[in-house]
Structures are given as structure tokens and as C-alpha cells.
């Protein structure tokens, strides 16, 4: 089976669109620290272990760019804050945007974010991690999936992990429980998942990027951002 995935360049600021979703990927060393984090975001990042702070901030910066572009709001007025379960949510000018869904992923060298009007998941897996994926394959993959994917191709193993991880993110479940086995990989090129899911996989440098949309129907339009607060000026 040919497991070569479509190439997507890791160019900072370049937004790719697929299936009603927007996705952006960058190499972490190329990502500039703008727009800045809000005070609420800074409180979250400062509560994290030091080793997690840079990757958390990098993912939120990309997600803020996506949300700002999609909603027509300055990225400086967009916040990406955690829900109670840790998944990211969009807040614009202090108002939650429940009709806007985001997902974030990062590795040692790359960071990615995706945005859609419905449940969405994105995940990056570097091909050097294929050996680690292989060690947990019995938990992650069924015998039928292992036969389909094979265990001797790093990009295929990385793609399988990224697909499963992106799918559980879209469902806001977890990769460590039974959820990965409920997500069935029926094909890898093109990627086909069981259930009401659509998926795409790209090669981005030495990593594989997976995007999963939980519902196949045409997504609704994104809601508009709330208007800026009016200042108390002179009456007209």
C-alpha cells in the first residue's frame, strides 16, 4: 500500500482550507510571538509546568490567528481558553463563541491549529515517533487495522496515531481509554474513518498532520464576532 501523504508546507501564517475547516501548521522555531497572550491566557500558561509553557503558547497563537481571520476580529481580541476538560474554546471580546470549534496540536518541532463550525480535531505526529506508536499499537489499533496499515512504514504508523488522536479530540474524549478502538481506520490513503467522520492526512516536513471533522454534513456558517464595546463619548 502506498502511504505517501499529500505534502503541506509548514509555512507560518499560511491558512489551508479543507471540508469547511481551516488549518494552519508551522515549525515552532519560525513562529513569532505575536499576537500576545491576554491576561487570562497568561494566567493559564503560567500555571503550567515550565517545559509545557512554550508549546502551549505557540498553539494558542496559531489558533488566535485562525479565529481572528475567520471571525473578522483582531487576533489581539481573541482568546483561546481551556474548558473544564482542558479542550480549547474561543472567546472574542470577552464573549464565548460556542459555534466556533478549535483544536490544537504540537510536537517538539511543529505546531498546528484547526478551526471549524462543528467538532474538529487536529493532531501532529513526527515520523521519528513511529517506534513509540508501534509499542502501543495493540491498544491503539485492531488486528484488522494493523494488517491494513502495516508496522514497517514510519509515516503510516505516524498517520494512524494522528488520525486516532485527531478523532478523539473532535469527540473531546481521550486517547488513553477505550476511545481509540471505537474509531476505526478503514483506509489510509485517502484516509477513511468509520462513523460520521471525515478525515484528511498531510505530510508536513518530518511530521504527519491529521484533520478530522466529526460530522460529514455541510457545516453551517461561522457566527459573527461580537461588536467592539462602545466607549462613553459625547452624545451626538
PDB file of C-alpha atoms in Angstrom:
ATOM      1  CA  UNK A   1       0.000   0.000   0.000  1.00  0.00           C
ATOM      2  CA  UNK A   2       1.307   3.437  -0.901  1.00  0.00           C
ATOM      3  CA  UNK A   3       1.256   5.532   2.270  1.00  0.00           C
ATOM      4  CA  UNK A   4       2.779   8.727   0.884  1.00  0.00           C
ATOM      5  CA  UNK A   5       0.581  11.599   2.047  1.00  0.00           C
ATOM      6  CA  UNK A   6      -0.100  14.868   0.304  1.00  0.00           C
ATOM      7  CA  UNK A   7       2.502  17.470   1.203  1.00  0.00           C
ATOM      8  CA  UNK A   8       1.586  20.642   3.079  1.00  0.00           C
ATOM      9  CA  UNK A   9       4.357  23.200   3.628  1.00  0.00           C
ATOM     10  CA  UNK A  10       4.895  24.272   7.249  1.00  0.00           C
ATOM     11  CA  UNK A  11       4.700  27.974   6.374  1.00  0.00           C
ATOM     12  CA  UNK A  12       3.774  30.228   9.307  1.00  0.00           C
ATOM     13  CA  UNK A  13       0.631  32.235   8.623  1.00  0.00           C
ATOM     14  CA  UNK A  14      -0.483  30.215   5.611  1.00  0.00           C
ATOM     15  CA  UNK A  15      -4.035  29.002   6.161  1.00  0.00           C
ATOM     16  CA  UNK A  16      -5.209  25.865   4.356  1.00  0.00           C
ATOM     17  CA  UNK A  17      -8.897  25.044   3.929  1.00  0.00           C
ATOM     18  CA  UNK A  18     -10.465  21.618   3.702  1.00  0.00           C
ATOM     19  CA  UNK A  19     -14.031  20.421   4.162  1.00  0.00           C
ATOM     20  CA  UNK A  20     -15.243  23.669   5.711  1.00  0.00           C
ATOM     21  CA  UNK A  21     -12.357  23.777   8.190  1.00  0.00           C
ATOM     22  CA  UNK A  22      -9.268  25.965   8.311  1.00  0.00           C
ATOM     23  CA  UNK A  23      -5.913  24.552   9.367  1.00  0.00           C
ATOM     24  CA  UNK A  24      -2.527  26.144   9.870  1.00  0.00           C
ATOM     25  CA  UNK A  25       0.795  24.495  10.656  1.00  0.00           C
ATOM     26  CA  UNK A  26       4.195  25.977  11.435  1.00  0.00           C
ATOM     27  CA  UNK A  27       7.630  25.000  12.590  1.00  0.00           C
ATOM     28  CA  UNK A  28       7.935  26.192  16.162  1.00  0.00           C
ATOM     29  CA  UNK A  29      11.269  27.999  15.617  1.00  0.00           C
ATOM     30  CA  UNK A  30       9.631  30.034  12.819  1.00  0.00           C
ATOM     31  CA  UNK A  31       6.636  31.151  14.886  1.00  0.00           C
ATOM     32  CA  UNK A  32       6.848  34.735  16.036  1.00  0.00           C
ATOM     33  CA  UNK A  33       5.310  35.665  19.384  1.00  0.00           C
ATOM     34  CA  UNK A  34       2.510  37.858  18.070  1.00  0.00           C
ATOM     35  CA  UNK A  35      -0.317  38.406  18.807  1.00  0.00           C
ATOM     36  CA  UNK A  36       0.347  38.494  22.516  1.00  0.00           C
ATOM     37  CA  UNK A  37      -1.489  36.394  25.065  1.00  0.00           C
ATOM     38  CA  UNK A  38      -4.289  38.015  27.059  1.00  0.00           C
ATOM     39  CA  UNK A  39      -4.086  38.273  30.862  1.00  0.00           C
ATOM     40  CA  UNK A  40      -6.423  35.257  31.181  1.00  0.00           C
ATOM     41  CA  UNK A  41      -4.262  33.233  28.794  1.00  0.00           C
ATOM     42  CA  UNK A  42      -1.135  34.284  30.657  1.00  0.00           C
ATOM     43  CA  UNK A  43      -2.631  33.021  33.926  1.00  0.00           C
ATOM     44  CA  UNK A  44      -3.249  29.640  32.309  1.00  0.00           C
ATOM     45  CA  UNK A  45       0.203  29.334  30.773  1.00  0.00           C
ATOM     46  CA  UNK A  46       1.992  30.411  33.954  1.00  0.00           C
ATOM     47  CA  UNK A  47       0.178  27.657  35.881  1.00  0.00           C
ATOM     48  CA  UNK A  48       1.664  25.009  33.576  1.00  0.00           C
ATOM     49  CA  UNK A  49       4.997  23.252  34.077  1.00  0.00           C
ATOM     50  CA  UNK A  50       7.825  25.304  32.582  1.00  0.00           C
ATOM     51  CA  UNK A  51       8.525  22.701  29.891  1.00  0.00           C
ATOM     52  CA  UNK A  52       4.924  22.983  28.612  1.00  0.00           C
ATOM     53  CA  UNK A  53       4.603  26.755  28.524  1.00  0.00           C
ATOM     54  CA  UNK A  54       6.276  27.455  25.162  1.00  0.00           C
ATOM     55  CA  UNK A  55       4.341  24.782  23.266  1.00  0.00           C
ATOM     56  CA  UNK A  56       1.029  25.819  24.869  1.00  0.00           C
ATOM     57  CA  UNK A  57       1.594  29.453  23.905  1.00  0.00           C
ATOM     58  CA  UNK A  58       2.645  28.549  20.349  1.00  0.00           C
ATOM     59  CA  UNK A  59      -0.548  26.570  19.748  1.00  0.00           C
ATOM     60  CA  UNK A  60      -2.746  29.348  21.104  1.00  0.00           C
ATOM     61  CA  UNK A  61      -1.048  31.957  18.935  1.00  0.00           C
ATOM     62  CA  UNK A  62      -1.879  29.952  15.799  1.00  0.00           C
ATOM     63  CA  UNK A  63      -5.459  29.346  16.960  1.00  0.00           C
ATOM     64  CA  UNK A  64      -5.903  33.076  17.652  1.00  0.00           C
ATOM     65  CA  UNK A  65      -4.776  33.845  14.105  1.00  0.00           C
ATOM     66  CA  UNK A  66      -7.273  31.352  12.683  1.00  0.00           C
ATOM     67  CA  UNK A  67     -10.163  32.617  14.789  1.00  0.00           C
ATOM     68  CA  UNK A  68      -9.383  36.256  14.113  1.00  0.00           C
ATOM     69  CA  UNK A  69      -9.263  35.659  10.358  1.00  0.00           C
ATOM     70  CA  UNK A  70     -12.462  33.587  10.351  1.00  0.00           C
ATOM     71  CA  UNK A  71     -14.482  35.947  12.526  1.00  0.00           C
ATOM     72  CA  UNK A  72     -13.184  39.246  11.219  1.00  0.00           C
ATOM     73  CA  UNK A  73     -11.817  40.257  14.607  1.00  0.00           C
ATOM     74  CA  UNK A  74      -8.299  41.388  15.507  1.00  0.00           C
ATOM     75  CA  UNK A  75      -6.345  38.436  16.848  1.00  0.00           C
ATOM     76  CA  UNK A  76      -5.498  40.566  19.885  1.00  0.00           C
ATOM     77  CA  UNK A  77      -9.222  40.481  20.812  1.00  0.00           C
ATOM     78  CA  UNK A  78      -9.422  36.684  20.549  1.00  0.00           C
ATOM     79  CA  UNK A  79      -8.711  34.399  23.489  1.00  0.00           C
ATOM     80  CA  UNK A  80      -8.215  30.630  23.395  1.00  0.00           C
ATOM     81  CA  UNK A  81      -9.073  29.406  26.875  1.00  0.00           C
ATOM     82  CA  UNK A  82      -9.485  25.889  28.300  1.00  0.00           C
ATOM     83  CA  UNK A  83     -12.810  24.265  29.075  1.00  0.00           C
ATOM     84  CA  UNK A  84     -13.180  22.224  32.244  1.00  0.00           C
ATOM     85  CA  UNK A  85     -11.995  19.148  30.318  1.00  0.00           C
ATOM     86  CA  UNK A  86      -8.942  21.025  29.009  1.00  0.00           C
ATOM     87  CA  UNK A  87     -10.118  21.344  25.403  1.00  0.00           C
ATOM     88  CA  UNK A  88      -9.737  24.815  23.848  1.00  0.00           C
ATOM     89  CA  UNK A  89     -12.615  27.228  23.331  1.00  0.00           C
ATOM     90  CA  UNK A  90     -12.830  30.568  21.537  1.00  0.00           C
ATOM     91  CA  UNK A  91     -13.665  33.814  23.336  1.00  0.00           C
ATOM     92  CA  UNK A  92     -13.944  37.084  21.385  1.00  0.00           C
ATOM     93  CA  UNK A  93     -14.067  40.423  23.189  1.00  0.00           C
ATOM     94  CA  UNK A  94     -14.944  38.585  26.395  1.00  0.00           C
ATOM     95  CA  UNK A  95     -17.823  36.631  24.856  1.00  0.00           C
ATOM     96  CA  UNK A  96     -17.658  32.816  24.372  1.00  0.00           C
ATOM     97  CA  UNK A  97     -18.231  31.640  20.790  1.00  0.00           C
ATOM     98  CA  UNK A  98     -19.864  28.183  21.140  1.00  0.00           C
ATOM     99  CA  UNK A  99     -20.404  27.918  17.375  1.00  0.00           C
ATOM    100  CA  UNK A 100     -16.665  28.085  16.694  1.00  0.00           C
ATOM    101  CA  UNK A 101     -14.622  24.949  17.370  1.00  0.00           C
ATOM    102  CA  UNK A 102     -10.829  24.828  17.561  1.00  0.00           C
ATOM    103  CA  UNK A 103      -8.234  22.129  18.040  1.00  0.00           C
ATOM    104  CA  UNK A 104      -4.501  22.437  18.688  1.00  0.00           C
ATOM    105  CA  UNK A 105      -1.522  20.095  18.434  1.00  0.00           C
ATOM    106  CA  UNK A 106       2.199  20.470  18.977  1.00  0.00           C
ATOM    107  CA  UNK A 107       5.336  18.374  18.843  1.00  0.00           C
ATOM    108  CA  UNK A 108       8.931  19.209  19.655  1.00  0.00           C
ATOM    109  CA  UNK A 109       9.347  20.903  16.266  1.00  0.00           C
ATOM    110  CA  UNK A 110       5.875  21.717  14.884  1.00  0.00           C
ATOM    111  CA  UNK A 111       2.607  23.286  15.986  1.00  0.00           C
ATOM    112  CA  UNK A 112      -0.810  23.193  14.300  1.00  0.00           C
ATOM    113  CA  UNK A 113      -4.305  24.551  14.858  1.00  0.00           C
ATOM    114  CA  UNK A 114      -7.648  23.929  13.171  1.00  0.00           C
ATOM    115  CA  UNK A 115     -10.978  25.758  13.255  1.00  0.00           C
ATOM    116  CA  UNK A 116     -14.441  24.726  12.044  1.00  0.00           C
ATOM    117  CA  UNK A 117     -18.139  25.438  12.692  1.00  0.00           C
ATOM    118  CA  UNK A 118     -18.524  21.886  14.059  1.00  0.00           C
ATOM    119  CA  UNK A 119     -16.442  19.479  16.143  1.00  0.00           C
ATOM    120  CA  UNK A 120     -12.897  19.307  14.777  1.00  0.00           C
ATOM    121  CA  UNK A 121      -9.679  17.612  15.797  1.00  0.00           C
ATOM    122  CA  UNK A 122      -6.121  18.112  14.586  1.00  0.00           C
ATOM    123  CA  UNK A 123      -3.002  16.177  15.500  1.00  0.00           C
ATOM    124  CA  UNK A 124       0.662  16.107  14.568  1.00  0.00           C
ATOM    125  CA  UNK A 125       2.882  13.045  14.885  1.00  0.00           C
ATOM    126  CA  UNK A 126       6.530  13.130  13.865  1.00  0.00           C
ATOM    127  CA  UNK A 127       7.735  10.109  11.924  1.00  0.00           C
ATOM    128  CA  UNK A 128      10.549   9.585  14.444  1.00  0.00           C
ATOM    129  CA  UNK A 129       7.771   8.693  16.913  1.00  0.00           C
ATOM    130  CA  UNK A 130       6.684   5.699  14.823  1.00  0.00           C
ATOM    131  CA  UNK A 131       8.602   3.284  17.044  1.00  0.00           C
ATOM    132  CA  UNK A 132       6.763   4.584  20.112  1.00  0.00           C
ATOM    133  CA  UNK A 133       3.438   4.244  18.276  1.00  0.00           C
ATOM    134  CA  UNK A 134       4.369   0.687  17.364  1.00  0.00           C
ATOM    135  CA  UNK A 135       4.869  -0.140  21.051  1.00  0.00           C
ATOM    136  CA  UNK A 136       1.271   0.865  21.891  1.00  0.00           C
ATOM    137  CA  UNK A 137      -0.223  -0.486  18.668  1.00  0.00           C
ATOM    138  CA  UNK A 138      -2.138  -3.245  20.451  1.00  0.00           C
ATOM    139  CA  UNK A 139      -4.013  -0.608  22.466  1.00  0.00           C
ATOM    140  CA  UNK A 140      -4.420   1.813  19.582  1.00  0.00           C
ATOM    141  CA  UNK A 141      -5.143  -0.434  16.595  1.00  0.00           C
ATOM    142  CA  UNK A 142      -7.235  -3.519  15.950  1.00  0.00           C
ATOM    143  CA  UNK A 143      -5.676  -6.545  14.186  1.00  0.00           C
ATOM    144  CA  UNK A 144      -7.535  -5.531  11.019  1.00  0.00           C
ATOM    145  CA  UNK A 145      -6.131  -2.002  11.194  1.00  0.00           C
ATOM    146  CA  UNK A 146      -2.609  -3.310  11.789  1.00  0.00           C
ATOM    147  CA  UNK A 147      -2.935  -5.510   8.715  1.00  0.00           C
ATOM    148  CA  UNK A 148      -4.161  -2.545   6.662  1.00  0.00           C
ATOM    149  CA  UNK A 149      -1.529  -0.092   7.859  1.00  0.00           C
ATOM    150  CA  UNK A 150       1.480  -2.327   8.424  1.00  0.00           C
ATOM    151  CA  UNK A 151       4.130  -1.688  11.047  1.00  0.00           C
ATOM    152  CA  UNK A 152       7.199  -1.214   8.843  1.00  0.00           C
ATOM    153  CA  UNK A 153       6.424   2.272   7.465  1.00  0.00           C
ATOM    154  CA  UNK A 154       7.052   5.149   9.849  1.00  0.00           C
ATOM    155  CA  UNK A 155       4.765   7.589   8.034  1.00  0.00           C
ATOM    156  CA  UNK A 156       1.903   5.061   8.116  1.00  0.00           C
ATOM    157  CA  UNK A 157       2.260   4.461  11.856  1.00  0.00           C
ATOM    158  CA  UNK A 158       2.507   8.207  12.489  1.00  0.00           C
ATOM    159  CA  UNK A 159      -0.557   8.784  10.303  1.00  0.00           C
ATOM    160  CA  UNK A 160      -2.575   6.152  12.169  1.00  0.00           C
ATOM    161  CA  UNK A 161      -1.751   7.728  15.528  1.00  0.00           C
ATOM    162  CA  UNK A 162      -2.527  11.235  14.260  1.00  0.00           C
ATOM    163  CA  UNK A 163      -5.884  10.114  12.837  1.00  0.00           C
ATOM    164  CA  UNK A 164      -6.958   8.457  16.074  1.00  0.00           C
ATOM    165  CA  UNK A 165      -5.744  11.354  18.215  1.00  0.00           C
ATOM    166  CA  UNK A 166      -7.475  13.934  15.997  1.00  0.00           C
ATOM    167  CA  UNK A 167     -10.711  11.930  16.122  1.00  0.00           C
ATOM    168  CA  UNK A 168     -10.767  11.684  19.921  1.00  0.00           C
ATOM    169  CA  UNK A 169     -10.026  15.416  20.121  1.00  0.00           C
ATOM    170  CA  UNK A 170     -13.041  16.106  17.903  1.00  0.00           C
ATOM    171  CA  UNK A 171     -15.133  13.998  20.281  1.00  0.00           C
ATOM    172  CA  UNK A 172     -13.445  15.525  23.359  1.00  0.00           C
ATOM    173  CA  UNK A 173     -12.636  12.060  24.664  1.00  0.00           C
ATOM    174  CA  UNK A 174      -9.203  10.643  25.489  1.00  0.00           C
ATOM    175  CA  UNK A 175      -6.509   8.674  23.686  1.00  0.00           C
ATOM    176  CA  UNK A 176      -5.668   6.593  26.793  1.00  0.00           C
ATOM    177  CA  UNK A 177      -9.069   4.954  27.351  1.00  0.00           C
ATOM    178  CA  UNK A 178     -11.248   2.825  25.100  1.00  0.00           C
ATOM    179  CA  UNK A 179     -11.941   5.673  22.657  1.00  0.00           C
ATOM    180  CA  UNK A 180      -9.169   4.824  20.133  1.00  0.00           C
ATOM    181  CA  UNK A 181     -10.633   1.374  19.468  1.00  0.00           C
ATOM    182  CA  UNK A 182     -14.068   2.906  18.800  1.00  0.00           C
ATOM    183  CA  UNK A 183     -12.530   4.911  15.955  1.00  0.00           C
ATOM    184  CA  UNK A 184     -11.981   2.530  13.074  1.00  0.00           C
ATOM    185  CA  UNK A 185      -9.491   3.269  10.297  1.00  0.00           C
ATOM    186  CA  UNK A 186     -10.913   1.821   7.074  1.00  0.00           C
ATOM    187  CA  UNK A 187      -8.295   3.350   4.776  1.00  0.00           C
ATOM    188  CA  UNK A 188      -5.173   5.468   4.999  1.00  0.00           C
ATOM    189  CA  UNK A 189      -4.780   6.921   1.506  1.00  0.00           C
ATOM    190  CA  UNK A 190      -7.180   8.521   1.256  1.00  0.00           C
ATOM    191  CA  UNK A 191      -7.948   8.369   4.978  1.00  0.00           C
ATOM    192  CA  UNK A 192     -11.325   6.796   5.724  1.00  0.00           C
ATOM    193  CA  UNK A 193     -12.735   6.540   9.246  1.00  0.00           C
ATOM    194  CA  UNK A 194     -15.810   4.723  10.479  1.00  0.00           C
ATOM    195  CA  UNK A 195     -18.784   6.637  11.810  1.00  0.00           C
ATOM    196  CA  UNK A 196     -19.874  10.122  10.829  1.00  0.00           C
ATOM    197  CA  UNK A 197     -16.366  11.447  10.340  1.00  0.00           C
ATOM    198  CA  UNK A 198     -14.338  12.953   7.528  1.00  0.00           C
ATOM    199  CA  UNK A 199     -10.576  12.997   7.605  1.00  0.00           C
ATOM    200  CA  UNK A 200      -7.507  14.190   5.739  1.00  0.00           C
ATOM    201  CA  UNK A 201      -3.824  13.482   6.305  1.00  0.00           C
ATOM    202  CA  UNK A 202      -0.870  15.557   5.090  1.00  0.00           C
ATOM    203  CA  UNK A 203       2.893  15.222   5.261  1.00  0.00           C
ATOM    204  CA  UNK A 204       4.496  18.355   6.699  1.00  0.00           C
ATOM    205  CA  UNK A 205       8.248  18.123   6.800  1.00  0.00           C
ATOM    206  CA  UNK A 206       9.159  15.234   9.091  1.00  0.00           C
ATOM    207  CA  UNK A 207       5.692  15.095  10.685  1.00  0.00           C
ATOM    208  CA  UNK A 208       2.268  13.824   9.682  1.00  0.00           C
ATOM    209  CA  UNK A 209      -0.755  16.091  10.202  1.00  0.00           C
ATOM    210  CA  UNK A 210      -4.294  14.707  10.533  1.00  0.00           C
ATOM    211  CA  UNK A 211      -7.545  16.675  10.469  1.00  0.00           C
ATOM    212  CA  UNK A 212     -10.846  15.056  11.490  1.00  0.00           C
ATOM    213  CA  UNK A 213     -14.335  16.543  11.257  1.00  0.00           C
ATOM    214  CA  UNK A 214     -16.898  14.736  13.394  1.00  0.00           C
ATOM    215  CA  UNK A 215     -19.861  15.302  11.073  1.00  0.00           C
ATOM    216  CA  UNK A 216     -19.919  14.852   7.290  1.00  0.00           C
ATOM    217  CA  UNK A 217     -22.784  17.233   6.535  1.00  0.00           C
ATOM    218  CA  UNK A 218     -22.011  20.673   5.126  1.00  0.00           C
ATOM    219  CA  UNK A 219     -21.157  22.814   8.161  1.00  0.00           C
ATOM    220  CA  UNK A 220     -23.116  25.962   8.995  1.00  0.00           C
ATOM    221  CA  UNK A 221     -21.610  29.384   8.613  1.00  0.00           C
ATOM    222  CA  UNK A 222     -19.452  30.633  11.437  1.00  0.00           C
ATOM    223  CA  UNK A 223     -21.141  33.144  13.747  1.00  0.00           C
ATOM    224  CA  UNK A 224     -20.112  36.753  13.579  1.00  0.00           C
ATOM    225  CA  UNK A 225     -17.819  38.167  16.219  1.00  0.00           C
ATOM    226  CA  UNK A 226     -19.498  40.431  18.784  1.00  0.00           C
ATOM    227  CA  UNK A 227     -19.078  44.140  18.022  1.00  0.00           C
ATOM    228  CA  UNK A 228     -16.456  46.131  19.919  1.00  0.00           C
ATOM    229  CA  UNK A 229     -17.683  47.781  23.094  1.00  0.00           C
ATOM    230  CA  UNK A 230     -18.652  51.417  22.519  1.00  0.00           C
ATOM    231  CA  UNK A 231     -16.815  53.979  24.570  1.00  0.00           C
ATOM    232  CA  UNK A 232     -18.793  56.525  26.568  1.00  0.00           C
ATOM    233  CA  UNK A 233     -18.194  59.530  24.340  1.00  0.00           C
ATOM    234  CA  UNK A 234     -20.075  62.788  23.870  1.00  0.00           C
ATOM    235  CA  UNK A 235     -23.726  62.416  22.828  1.00  0.00           C
ATOM    236  CA  UNK A 236     -24.435  63.187  19.204  1.00  0.00           C
TER     237      UNK A 236
END
